[in-house]
Structure formats: C-alpha cells, structure tokens
Short mmCIF file of C-alpha atoms and ligand atoms in Angstrom, two decimals:
data_model
loop_
_atom_site.label_atom_id
_atom_site.label_comp_id
_atom_site.label_asym_id
_atom_site.label_seq_id
_atom_site.Cartn_x
_atom_site.Cartn_y
_atom_site.Cartn_z
CA UNK A 162 0.29 -0.44 0.16
CA UNK A 163 1.03 3.04 -0.91
CA UNK A 164 -0.08 6.41 1.04
CA UNK A 165 -0.62 9.96 -0.05
CA UNK A 166 -1.88 13.18 1.90
CA UNK A 167 -4.46 14.86 -0.87
CA UNK A 168 -5.20 17.60 1.40
CA UNK A 169 -4.41 19.03 4.79
CA UNK A 170 -5.08 15.80 7.04
CA UNK A 171 -6.60 13.91 4.89
CA UNK A 172 -4.92 10.96 3.94
CA UNK A 173 -5.95 7.82 0.93
CA UNK A 174 -4.25 4.95 0.79
CA UNK A 175 -3.99 2.72 -2.53
CA UNK A 176 -3.39 -0.49 -3.17
CA UNK A 177 -1.15 -1.72 -6.59
CA UNK A 178 -4.88 -3.04 -8.22
CA UNK A 179 -5.85 0.85 -7.56
CA UNK A 180 -8.25 -0.02 -4.94
CA UNK A 181 -8.13 2.77 -2.25
CA UNK A 182 -9.36 3.85 1.02
CA UNK A 183 -10.06 7.02 2.99
CA UNK A 184 -7.10 6.77 6.09
CA UNK A 185 -6.84 9.29 9.12
CA UNK A 186 -3.61 9.89 10.97
CA UNK A 187 -4.02 7.35 13.85
CA UNK A 188 -5.00 4.53 11.23
CA UNK A 189 -2.61 5.40 9.32
CA UNK A 190 0.40 5.35 11.93
CA UNK A 191 -1.04 1.75 12.62
CA UNK A 192 -0.64 0.36 9.32
CA UNK A 193 2.75 1.76 9.19
CA UNK A 194 3.79 0.35 12.14
CA UNK A 195 2.42 -3.08 10.94
CA UNK A 196 -0.28 -2.93 13.85
CA UNK A 197 -2.31 -5.94 14.69
CA UNK A 198 -4.94 -3.97 16.46
CA UNK A 199 -6.85 -2.74 13.93
CA UNK A 200 -10.62 -3.01 14.07
CA UNK A 201 -12.35 -6.10 12.12
CA UNK A 202 -14.78 -4.24 9.85
CA UNK A 203 -11.52 -1.71 8.70
CA UNK A 204 -9.27 -4.98 8.44
CA UNK A 205 -11.89 -6.59 5.87
CA UNK A 206 -11.79 -3.50 4.14
CA UNK A 207 -8.42 -3.32 3.64
CA UNK A 208 -8.20 -6.68 2.99
CA UNK A 209 -10.85 -6.74 0.39
CA UNK A 210 -9.12 -4.08 -1.59
CA UNK A 211 -5.40 -5.52 -1.11
CA UNK A 212 -4.19 -3.13 1.05
CA UNK A 213 -2.96 -4.96 3.40
CA UNK A 214 -2.40 -8.85 3.36
CA UNK A 215 -3.40 -11.97 5.42
CA UNK A 216 -0.78 -14.19 6.73
CA UNK A 217 -3.48 -16.90 5.36
CA UNK A 218 -3.79 -15.43 1.80
CA UNK A 219 -5.33 -17.99 -0.52
CA UNK A 220 -5.18 -19.06 -4.05
CA UNK A 221 -8.59 -17.30 -4.66
CA UNK A 222 -6.87 -13.87 -3.45
CA UNK A 223 -4.26 -14.42 -5.86
CA UNK A 224 -5.57 -15.16 -9.02
CA UNK A 225 -8.20 -12.17 -7.84
CA UNK A 226 -5.73 -9.36 -7.76
CA UNK A 227 -4.45 -10.74 -10.70
CA UNK A 228 -8.03 -10.11 -12.51
CA UNK A 229 -8.42 -6.88 -11.14
CA UNK A 230 -4.48 -6.04 -12.48
CA UNK A 231 -5.59 -7.01 -15.84
CA UNK A 232 -8.74 -4.88 -15.89
CA UNK A 233 -6.68 -1.83 -15.51
CA UNK A 234 -4.24 -3.10 -18.42
CA UNK A 235 -6.95 -3.92 -20.79
CA UNK A 236 -6.20 -1.38 -23.26
CA UNK A 237 -3.05 -1.31 -22.83
CA UNK A 238 -2.69 -4.98 -23.96
CA UNK A 239 -5.45 -5.09 -26.58
CA UNK A 240 -3.51 -4.26 -29.40
CA UNK A 241 -4.03 -0.80 -31.58
CA UNK A 242 -7.06 0.45 -31.44
CA UNK A 243 -6.39 4.11 -32.65
CA UNK A 244 -4.92 5.15 -35.89
CA UNK A 245 -5.33 8.53 -36.36
CA UNK A 246 -4.20 9.49 -40.45
CA UNK A 247 -3.34 12.85 -41.30
CA UNK A 248 -4.38 13.58 -44.68
CA UNK A 249 -2.69 17.16 -44.67
CA UNK A 250 -1.27 19.68 -42.47
CA UNK A 251 -3.44 22.70 -44.54
CA UNK A 252 -5.11 24.84 -42.60
CA UNK A 253 -6.82 28.17 -43.10
CA UNK A 254 -6.17 28.99 -39.32
CA UNK A 255 -3.14 30.91 -38.04
CA UNK A 256 -3.98 30.12 -34.13
CA UNK A 257 -1.09 30.87 -31.60
CA UNK A 258 -1.58 28.14 -29.77
CA UNK A 259 -1.59 25.39 -32.31
CA UNK A 260 0.87 22.29 -31.74
CA UNK A 261 1.48 21.83 -35.49
CA UNK A 262 2.74 23.88 -38.28
CA UNK A 263 -0.19 24.63 -40.72
CA UNK A 264 -0.08 26.81 -44.14
CA UNK A 265 -2.58 26.28 -47.16
CA UNK A 266 0.16 24.78 -49.58
CA UNK A 267 -0.71 21.70 -50.44
CA UNK A 268 2.79 21.01 -51.92
CA UNK A 269 4.85 19.41 -49.49
CA UNK A 270 2.04 19.33 -46.79
CA UNK A 271 -0.22 16.08 -47.62
CA UNK A 272 -0.19 12.57 -48.01
CA UNK A 273 0.11 10.54 -51.12
CA UNK A 274 -2.38 8.13 -52.29
CA UNK A 275 0.15 5.42 -52.05
CA UNK A 276 0.98 5.99 -48.40
CA UNK A 277 -3.29 7.05 -47.56
CA UNK A 278 -3.80 3.58 -49.24
CA UNK A 279 -1.31 1.40 -47.71
CA UNK A 280 -2.12 3.53 -43.99
CA UNK A 281 -5.10 1.84 -44.42
CA UNK A 282 -4.23 -1.39 -45.09
CA UNK A 283 -1.47 -1.34 -42.34
CA UNK A 284 -4.70 -0.81 -39.69
CA UNK A 285 -5.57 -4.27 -40.66
CA UNK A 286 -2.81 -5.16 -39.15
CA UNK A 287 -3.46 -4.70 -35.47
CA UNK A 288 -5.85 -7.55 -33.96
CA UNK A 289 -8.04 -5.68 -31.67
CA UNK A 290 -11.98 -6.63 -33.04
CA UNK A 291 -12.64 -2.10 -32.48
CA UNK A 292 -10.90 0.42 -34.49
CA UNK A 293 -11.07 3.98 -34.07
CA UNK A 294 -9.86 5.78 -37.48
CA UNK A 295 -9.71 9.21 -36.61
CA UNK A 296 -8.47 11.69 -38.92
CA UNK A 297 -6.57 14.79 -37.96
CA UNK A 298 -4.68 17.62 -39.64
CA UNK A 299 -3.99 20.35 -40.51
CA UNK A 300 -8.14 20.53 -41.12
CA UNK A 301 -8.67 16.96 -43.00
CA UNK A 302 -11.70 18.56 -44.37
CA UNK A 303 -9.68 20.92 -46.40
CA UNK A 304 -8.75 17.51 -48.24
CA UNK A 305 -12.14 15.15 -48.43
CA UNK A 306 -11.36 13.84 -51.42
CA UNK A 307 -8.11 12.16 -49.16
CA UNK A 308 -10.95 11.33 -46.13
CA UNK A 309 -13.84 9.84 -48.32
CA UNK A 310 -10.75 7.74 -50.57
CA UNK A 311 -9.97 6.28 -46.87
CA UNK A 312 -13.47 5.87 -45.61
CA UNK A 313 -14.20 4.14 -48.53
CA UNK A 314 -10.78 1.86 -49.02
CA UNK A 315 -10.96 0.65 -45.19
CA UNK A 316 -14.63 -0.30 -45.25
CA UNK A 317 -14.30 -2.28 -48.41
CA UNK A 318 -11.59 -4.44 -46.73
CA UNK A 319 -13.77 -4.91 -43.90
CA UNK A 320 -16.83 -6.52 -45.61
CA UNK A 321 -14.36 -9.57 -45.11
CA UNK A 322 -12.57 -8.63 -41.67
CA UNK A 323 -15.66 -7.41 -39.95
CA UNK A 324 -14.39 -5.47 -37.37
CA UNK A 325 -16.40 -2.91 -35.04
CA UNK A 326 -14.92 0.31 -36.85
CA UNK A 327 -15.86 3.96 -35.67
CA UNK A 328 -14.25 7.06 -38.21
CA UNK A 329 -13.60 10.65 -36.40
CA UNK A 330 -12.59 13.59 -37.87
CA UNK A 331 -11.39 16.50 -35.96
CA UNK A 332 -11.91 19.84 -38.09
CA UNK A 333 -12.69 23.22 -37.90
CA UNK A 334 -15.86 22.58 -39.75
CA UNK A 335 -15.83 25.16 -41.97
CA UNK A 336 -15.23 23.39 -45.73
CA UNK A 337 -18.65 20.98 -43.94
CA UNK A 338 -21.25 20.63 -46.57
CA UNK A 339 -24.74 19.01 -46.93
CA UNK A 340 -23.16 16.26 -49.23
CA UNK A 341 -20.38 15.26 -46.96
CA UNK A 342 -22.73 15.41 -44.25
CA UNK A 343 -24.84 12.53 -46.36
CA UNK A 344 -21.22 10.98 -46.53
CA UNK A 345 -20.78 10.96 -43.21
CA UNK A 346 -24.16 9.76 -42.11
CA UNK A 347 -23.66 6.69 -44.59
CA UNK A 348 -20.67 5.86 -42.92
CA UNK A 349 -20.59 6.42 -39.50
CA UNK A 350 -18.82 9.32 -39.21
CA UNK A 351 -18.49 11.34 -36.49
CA UNK A 352 -16.89 15.30 -35.96
CA UNK A 353 -14.92 16.32 -33.29
CA UNK A 354 -14.34 20.45 -33.11
CA UNK A 355 -12.86 23.24 -31.16
CA UNK A 356 -15.11 25.63 -29.54
CA UNK A 357 -12.68 27.76 -26.96
CA UNK A 358 -15.70 29.56 -25.17
CA UNK A 359 -17.80 32.29 -26.27
CA UNK A 360 -17.35 33.96 -29.86
CA UNK A 361 -15.35 36.67 -28.95
CA UNK A 362 -12.65 34.83 -27.31
CA UNK A 363 -12.77 31.80 -29.86
CA UNK A 364 -12.25 34.28 -32.62
CA UNK A 365 -9.02 35.95 -30.68
CA UNK A 366 -7.86 32.47 -29.80
CA UNK A 367 -8.59 31.25 -33.31
CA UNK A 368 -8.35 33.48 -35.97
CA UNK A 369 -8.81 33.59 -39.76
CA UNK A 370 -8.78 36.47 -41.84
CA UNK A 371 -12.59 37.06 -41.98
CA UNK A 372 -12.67 37.16 -37.75
CA UNK A 373 -15.50 34.79 -37.96
CA UNK A 374 -14.48 31.51 -37.01
CA UNK A 375 -17.35 30.94 -34.23
CA UNK A 376 -19.86 31.63 -36.66
CA UNK A 377 -18.28 29.28 -39.08
CA UNK A 378 -17.77 26.40 -36.37
CA UNK A 379 -21.48 27.08 -35.06
CA UNK A 380 -23.27 27.26 -38.40
CA UNK A 381 -21.25 23.91 -39.41
CA UNK A 382 -22.05 22.09 -36.14
CA UNK A 383 -25.91 23.09 -36.81
CA UNK A 384 -25.67 21.87 -40.36
CA UNK A 385 -24.29 17.90 -38.89
CA UNK A 386 -26.69 18.12 -36.11
CA UNK A 387 -29.49 18.09 -38.74
CA UNK A 388 -28.39 16.12 -41.34
CA UNK A 389 -26.15 13.61 -39.57
CA UNK A 390 -27.47 13.11 -35.72
CA UNK A 391 -28.02 15.59 -32.88
CA UNK A 392 -25.25 13.73 -31.45
CA UNK A 393 -22.90 13.85 -34.19
CA UNK A 394 -20.56 16.43 -33.15
CA UNK A 395 -17.94 16.78 -29.73
CA UNK A 396 -16.04 19.77 -29.16
CA UNK A 397 -13.21 20.55 -26.69
CA UNK A 398 -11.83 23.61 -26.04
CA UNK A 399 -8.10 24.83 -25.06
CA UNK A 400 -7.38 27.17 -21.92
CA UNK A 401 -4.85 29.98 -23.31
CA UNK A 402 -3.54 33.10 -20.70
CA UNK A 403 -7.18 35.11 -21.56
CA UNK A 404 -9.71 31.93 -21.42
CA UNK A 405 -8.15 31.61 -17.37
CA UNK A 406 -10.82 34.62 -16.50
CA UNK A 407 -13.55 33.10 -17.98
CA UNK A 408 -14.73 29.68 -16.24
CA UNK A 409 -18.03 30.47 -16.03
CA UNK A 410 -18.38 31.49 -19.43
CA UNK A 411 -16.94 28.97 -21.20
CA UNK A 412 -18.73 26.29 -19.05
CA UNK A 413 -21.57 28.57 -19.79
CA UNK A 414 -20.77 28.60 -23.27
CA UNK A 415 -21.32 25.12 -23.87
CA UNK A 416 -24.63 24.32 -21.94
CA UNK A 417 -26.09 27.15 -24.34
CA UNK A 418 -24.69 24.79 -27.20
CA UNK A 419 -26.20 21.93 -25.97
CA UNK A 420 -22.92 19.83 -25.59
CA UNK A 421 -23.28 17.03 -23.10
CA UNK A 422 -19.24 17.24 -22.88
CA UNK A 423 -16.62 19.65 -22.61
CA UNK A 424 -13.11 18.62 -21.99
CA UNK A 425 -11.13 21.61 -20.49
CA UNK A 426 -7.37 21.42 -21.63
CA UNK A 427 -4.27 23.10 -20.79
CA UNK A 428 -2.36 24.32 -23.59
CA UNK A 429 0.04 22.08 -25.10
CA UNK A 430 4.08 21.88 -25.19
CA UNK A 431 4.68 21.33 -28.65
CA UNK A 432 5.53 22.97 -31.72
CA UNK A 433 4.17 26.76 -32.22
CA UNK A 434 2.42 26.21 -28.40
CA UNK A 435 5.83 25.74 -27.37
CA UNK A 436 7.22 28.68 -28.84
CA UNK A 437 4.19 31.24 -27.89
CA UNK A 438 4.06 30.06 -24.07
CA UNK A 439 5.92 33.22 -23.24
CA UNK A 440 2.95 35.40 -24.55
CA UNK A 441 0.24 32.31 -24.22
CA UNK A 442 1.69 30.58 -20.80
CA UNK A 443 0.90 30.05 -17.29
CA UNK A 444 1.74 28.20 -14.55
CA UNK A 445 0.05 24.93 -13.19
CA UNK A 446 -1.30 27.31 -10.22
CA UNK A 447 -3.26 29.19 -12.88
CA UNK A 448 -4.84 26.67 -14.93
CA UNK A 449 -5.33 23.98 -11.43
CA UNK A 450 -7.46 27.10 -10.26
CA UNK A 451 -9.25 28.19 -13.49
CA UNK A 452 -9.92 23.79 -13.98
CA UNK A 453 -11.23 23.71 -10.61
CA UNK A 454 -13.35 27.09 -10.97
CA UNK A 455 -14.42 25.43 -14.56
CA UNK A 456 -15.25 22.06 -12.61
CA UNK A 457 -17.13 23.58 -9.75
CA UNK A 458 -19.51 25.71 -12.50
CA UNK A 459 -20.23 22.25 -14.72
CA UNK A 460 -21.42 19.91 -11.04
CA UNK A 461 -23.42 23.28 -10.45
CA UNK A 462 -25.32 22.63 -14.47
CA UNK A 463 -25.61 19.23 -13.43
CA UNK A 464 -27.19 20.07 -10.29
CA UNK A 465 -29.79 21.99 -12.17
CA UNK A 466 -30.54 19.10 -14.09
CA UNK A 467 -28.59 19.80 -16.73
CA UNK A 468 -26.39 16.74 -18.26
CA UNK A 469 -23.10 18.05 -18.88
CA UNK A 470 -19.63 16.29 -18.39
CA UNK A 471 -16.10 17.49 -17.70
CA UNK A 472 -13.95 14.84 -19.68
CA UNK A 473 -10.79 15.12 -17.62
CA UNK A 474 -12.66 14.20 -14.48
CA UNK A 475 -14.18 11.92 -15.87
CA UNK A 476 -10.64 10.29 -16.89
CA UNK A 477 -9.61 10.52 -13.29
CA UNK A 478 -12.99 8.94 -11.53
CA UNK A 479 -12.41 6.40 -14.45
CA UNK A 480 -9.61 5.63 -12.71
CA UNK A 481 -10.81 6.16 -9.00
CA UNK A 482 -14.55 4.56 -9.54
CA UNK A 483 -14.03 1.70 -12.18
CA UNK A 484 -12.75 -1.78 -12.25
CA UNK A 485 -12.21 -1.23 -16.16
CA UNK A 486 -9.39 1.34 -17.67
CA UNK A 487 -10.75 3.76 -20.77
CA UNK A 488 -7.86 4.07 -22.21
CA UNK A 489 -7.11 7.39 -22.25
CA UNK A 490 -3.14 7.44 -24.12
CA UNK A 491 -1.91 9.69 -21.86
CA UNK A 492 -2.24 8.29 -18.53
CA UNK A 493 -1.58 4.30 -19.46
CA UNK A 494 1.52 2.65 -18.51
CA UNK A 495 3.50 1.67 -19.76
CA UNK A 496 2.34 4.63 -22.66
CA UNK A 497 0.40 3.73 -25.11
CA UNK A 498 2.13 5.43 -27.54
CA UNK A 499 3.13 3.19 -30.43
CA UNK A 500 1.06 0.57 -28.56
CA UNK A 501 -2.35 1.43 -28.17
CA UNK A 502 -1.76 4.60 -31.26
CA UNK A 503 -0.34 4.96 -34.23
CA UNK A 504 -0.14 7.94 -36.22
CA UNK A 505 0.33 7.93 -40.14
CA UNK A 506 1.63 11.52 -40.75
CA UNK A 507 1.00 13.57 -44.25
CA UNK A 508 5.12 13.31 -44.20
CA UNK A 509 5.22 9.48 -45.46
CA UNK A 510 6.06 7.91 -41.79
CA UNK A 511 4.13 6.23 -38.82
CA UNK A 512 4.52 8.45 -35.08
CA UNK A 513 3.52 6.94 -31.99
CA UNK A 514 0.93 9.69 -30.88
CA UNK A 515 -0.02 12.42 -31.91
CA UNK A 516 1.67 14.49 -29.92
CA UNK A 517 5.20 12.89 -31.37
CA UNK A 518 4.31 13.84 -34.77
CA UNK A 519 3.97 17.71 -33.65
CA UNK A 520 7.21 17.58 -31.90
CA UNK A 521 8.97 16.16 -35.97
CA UNK A 522 7.43 19.46 -37.42
CA UNK A 523 9.80 20.91 -34.65
CA UNK A 524 12.47 19.56 -36.14
CA UNK A 525 12.92 16.59 -33.55
CA UNK A 526 12.42 13.48 -35.28
CA UNK A 527 13.64 11.29 -32.84
CA UNK A 528 10.34 9.84 -32.44
CA UNK A 529 9.73 9.00 -35.81
CA UNK A 530 8.83 5.24 -36.48
CA UNK A 531 9.58 4.09 -39.87
CA UNK A 532 8.22 5.09 -43.56
CA UNK A 533 4.52 4.06 -44.06
CA UNK A 534 5.47 1.86 -46.85
CA UNK A 535 9.18 1.01 -45.66
CA UNK A 536 10.17 -2.14 -43.08
CA UNK A 537 9.25 -2.30 -39.39
CA UNK A 538 12.15 -2.84 -38.03
CA UNK A 539 12.74 1.00 -36.91
CA UNK A 540 9.23 0.69 -34.65
CA UNK A 541 10.87 -1.98 -32.30
CA UNK A 542 13.63 0.59 -31.48
CA UNK A 543 11.28 3.41 -30.46
CA UNK A 544 8.53 1.83 -28.84
CA UNK A 545 11.16 -0.49 -26.61
CA UNK A 546 12.43 2.86 -25.65
CA UNK A 547 9.29 4.79 -24.71
CA UNK A 548 8.21 1.38 -23.27
CA UNK A 549 11.52 1.99 -20.74
CA UNK A 550 10.41 5.09 -19.95
CA UNK A 551 7.26 5.26 -18.60
CA UNK A 552 7.03 1.47 -17.00
CA UNK A 553 5.79 3.25 -13.48
CA UNK A 554 7.50 0.21 -11.73
CA UNK A 555 10.59 1.27 -12.89
CA UNK A 556 10.92 4.64 -13.17
CA UNK A 557 12.29 7.03 -10.23
CA UNK A 558 9.93 8.68 -8.47
CA UNK A 559 6.73 6.84 -9.88
CA UNK A 560 7.95 3.77 -8.23
CA UNK A 561 7.23 5.78 -4.93
CA UNK A 562 4.18 7.34 -5.90
CA UNK A 563 0.67 6.48 -4.37
CA UNK A 564 -0.88 7.23 -7.79
CA UNK A 565 1.12 4.78 -9.60
CA UNK A 566 -1.56 2.58 -10.34
CA UNK A 567 -3.56 5.26 -12.42
CA UNK A 568 -0.73 7.29 -13.81
CA UNK A 569 3.11 6.71 -14.91
CA UNK A 570 5.59 9.25 -16.92
CA UNK A 571 4.57 10.56 -20.28
CA UNK A 572 7.75 10.17 -22.35
CA UNK A 573 6.32 11.83 -25.55
CA UNK A 574 5.88 14.96 -23.28
CA UNK A 575 9.09 14.62 -21.31
CA UNK A 576 10.85 14.23 -24.92
CA UNK A 577 9.43 17.87 -25.90
CA UNK A 578 9.51 19.70 -22.65
CA UNK A 579 13.35 18.07 -21.54
CA UNK A 580 14.62 16.84 -25.08
CA UNK A 581 14.88 13.51 -23.25
CA UNK A 582 12.34 10.88 -22.42
CA UNK A 583 14.19 9.54 -19.64
CA UNK A 584 13.86 13.53 -18.08
CA UNK A 585 12.86 13.01 -14.09
CA UNK A 586 9.60 12.44 -13.77
CA UNK A 587 8.93 15.18 -10.95
CA UNK A 588 9.86 17.49 -13.19
CA UNK A 589 7.42 17.57 -15.60
CA UNK A 590 4.53 19.11 -15.97
CA UNK A 591 2.91 16.06 -16.53
CA UNK A 592 3.82 14.66 -13.32
CA UNK A 593 2.61 18.19 -11.46
CA UNK A 594 -0.71 18.48 -13.14
CA UNK A 595 -1.62 14.50 -12.61
CA UNK A 596 -0.67 14.74 -8.71
CA UNK A 597 -2.62 17.80 -8.44
CA UNK A 598 -5.43 16.36 -10.25
CA UNK A 599 -5.58 13.41 -8.66
CA UNK A 600 -4.93 15.12 -5.08
CA UNK A 601 -8.19 16.99 -6.48
CA UNK A 602 -10.63 14.44 -7.11
CA UNK A 603 -9.82 13.16 -4.59
CA UNK A 604 -10.83 15.86 -2.05
CA UNK A 605 -14.42 16.14 -3.92
CA UNK A 606 -14.43 12.75 -3.19
CA UNK A 607 -14.39 13.09 0.26
CA UNK A 608 -16.91 15.76 0.70
CA UNK A 609 -19.35 15.03 -1.77
CA UNK A 610 -22.73 14.50 -2.12
CA UNK A 611 -24.48 11.15 -2.47
CA UNK A 612 -25.94 12.97 -5.76
CA UNK A 613 -22.27 14.02 -6.36
CA UNK A 614 -21.08 10.53 -6.03
CA UNK A 615 -23.93 9.44 -8.28
CA UNK A 616 -22.42 11.80 -10.87
CA UNK A 617 -19.05 10.61 -10.51
CA UNK A 618 -19.71 6.61 -10.83
CA UNK A 619 -21.92 7.62 -13.75
CA UNK A 620 -18.91 9.74 -15.39
CA UNK A 621 -16.12 6.74 -14.85
CA UNK A 622 -17.98 4.18 -17.38
CA UNK A 623 -15.27 3.49 -19.85
CA UNK A 624 -17.50 3.46 -22.59
CA UNK A 625 -16.99 7.58 -22.95
CA UNK A 626 -13.41 7.25 -24.11
CA UNK A 627 -13.64 4.81 -27.05
CA UNK A 628 -12.18 6.74 -30.08
CA UNK A 629 -11.52 9.81 -27.81
CA UNK A 630 -7.51 11.05 -28.61
CA UNK A 631 -6.18 14.27 -28.08
CA UNK A 632 -8.70 16.18 -30.73
CA UNK A 633 -6.99 19.04 -32.29
S1 SF4 B 711 4.08 10.22 -13.45
FE1 SF4 B 711 4.55 11.31 -11.29
S2 SF4 B 711 1.67 11.59 -10.67
FE2 SF4 B 711 1.95 10.19 -12.25
S3 SF4 B 711 2.84 8.06 -11.42
FE3 SF4 B 711 4.35 9.06 -11.72
S4 SF4 B 711 5.48 10.46 -10.19
FE4 SF4 B 711 2.87 9.72 -9.95
#
C-alpha cells in the first residue's frame, strides 16, 4: 500500500490494484507500524481492497488480484485500437497555440495516395476487433477527397475483416457541406471540433482572415446536427492565458450550445504552442485554479438538471472508481504511444502518437517510427524506448508514488519539454498536473454529496472514452 496526503490532514491508502480507502492519521500510523489491532470491519475492508495482506492468503485472493490488475491493463494489451491518419497539414486558421505548423499550400503538406492506401491497409495488422480511425490535420476537410478515399477503402476491406470500426474527423468544420454530411451519416462518421468559449474569446484564440471562426464552426455544428444526428459533433477547448479569466463563461457557452461534454485542456507544450509559451503560457497553479472553478460550474449545472460531463474529470474518476480502464493514452502505463495508438502522417511516416508527430514538425524526429511503406524494424526500437521510459515500476519517482496505479510518466511530453524521454519524472509538467488532478478528485470524493457521488460514478464508465484522443 502507498499512502498520500491529498489535502491537509486527509490521507488515502492505495493498493497496487488501484483500490483505495480514506485513512485518518491514527489508522495510517497503525498501518505503518504494522499494528495488529485494527478494528475488524476496517481490517476486512483493507483486505478486500488489497491494502493489507493476510498471512493466510489463499490462491483465490491471488487470482482475484491478478484479474483486477488485468482489467486495469486491458486497454494497453489489446493491440492498437486508435489509428490516426493525417491526410494534410493544410489549415486556414493561424491559432497561436496550434501544435503543428500549418499552411494553405498543398505541396509538401499532403499525403500521397500511395501512402494513404498503404496506411488504410496497415490498420488491419492490428489484432483488435474494435478500431477507431481518426482523421487529424491541419484540417482534414480541406482534403475531403482523401478522407473519402480512406473511409471507402477501409470499409471495403472490412467487408471481409468484420471489425467494429468508428470514424472520427477532427476539424474546424468550416468546409463542411450537406453532401459531406450525407456521406458521414452513411459511413458512421463522427465529428470533433474546437469551441474555446463565447464567440469573442474563440475568435481571439482561433483567428482567420475573415474574423468569424466561431460563427462558421457553429453553423456547421448546426448543419451536422440536422443532417447527421443530434450527437454527431463533440467539441473541446484549449485554455489560453486569456481563457483563465472566464471559466464560467466558457462552461455556460457549452451548455448554451447543447453540448453534453466539455474537455478542459491545458495548453500543449508542442510545436507552435511551445514557441508561444512566453506569450500564451501560465503556471500550473493558474491552470488548476481555472480548472477547479470550471469543474465547479459543470457540477453546478448538473445539480440543476443540465447533463454535462467534464472529460478530464471523467478520465480521473474512471481511474479511481471503475474496474475497467478507459484507455486514455496520456495516462496509460506503460505508455499507450506506439502500442494503443499509431499515427500515419502526411509526410509518409508512422509516429507513436499525435504529439510525437507534432514534435517532428519542430525538428525533433527522434520518435519517428518508420516509413508507412517501409520495413517495420525501426518501430521496435522506438516502442522499446518509450516503454522503458514509462514503466512506472522502474522509473524513479513513480516507483514510490501513491498514484502509480493510475498514472505513469509521459515520455513524449518529457522529450518535448526536456529533450529526453528519460527526464526526471518529478520535474515534468505532466507529473505535477496529474498529482494535482488526483489530489483534487480525492478531495472532491471525500466531501461529495450522494448525488455528486452518483454523478461521478456515471462519469467513470469507460464507454465514454472510446475513440477519444487529443483532438486538435
Ligand atoms: S507521473 Fe508523477 S503522478 Fe504520475 S505516477 Fe509518476 S510520479 Fe506519480
């Protein structure tokens, strides 16, 4: 058992299976002293959560513990389920926080049809019966011809393969047409877009020459909801320094637009975003203050009968309250990069994650795996290194961390921030942020009302994460 003080005078004990129990100082002291005189009901609870071991432990307990660990790791072990295709880097926006360089020029920024066809075929090398194919960019809808070609090719092959396949397109939606909607409806395609808050804030964060980015995205969301389905579009937001002052306004905008989810994400440390850190960046304290207020507002709306889920909190409560892991790549340990997810990039190469291909745009190609149409030998080296750098049982700092059943190092993040995937984990932003997020959620759980606990349990169901990645 590892113990953690998540708030003044508040402790939690966590077992290797991720089961936990709130502890007071006295119980903690008794446990640390391996005191035999714990109350009988507490002893039974601690045993059932694998926080203490019985000297008479039978084979059944060992098997049960193994099954619990297996359920937590199922998403890392089931093969590559998420396949990201980047058909083009073209984009009409010039967002300062964008993680990738972008251009309206097609030449040099668009995938060849030979690479695209080969990527579609490679997807079926994964043994997983359930696959998500996500199109990222740039803005994939600027090359709808390539998206359409890929979907048709994958579906043709799937007539034989019979996998469960879900398609997602991450886009500003500015190019969306009625004809595209008809195609998307026929082929089970979902759309993911960005809404950073009210129109004035969104248009500041995501400028285009005509200054009406929000209005264009909103009119396409409306079109998709009418022609595809009411829940065909999800949205996420990126927190800039400007956003920090408006947590209520941002959440209220999502409610006003009828979204049932909001994903409150910090600024990324990749590519353009990294170069603009001095202008756009903020501290973890600033982000957490913003995040806590925004989450509070989400809970406020739920208490008034408006269903809306904050995705980051859902990811955390999934770790704490569910037997089955939802498979969020950033918190898989060892990392899901290159294992649970693969990216087929416009440049003809495969990368282990969306962030790794963004890193390559800044000149760091150390995480490039191999050419889409090349031999697979280099894959093994990159994936082995990523695994070695993210195995929480052997990484200093994680080995002793109470949250190590839920979390682990993010080697791609470490490479981006420190130039090495083996950077000391406790110095990474990923670690500092997740310590705070887990502490904050334990604090909420320790004071939650019955209704709030019910809400968190409903958020914890893993189905919500299927196919969800770090959409642009
Ligand atoms: S990355 Fe940080 S919070 Fe996560 S398990 Fe490792 S030490 Fe703990």
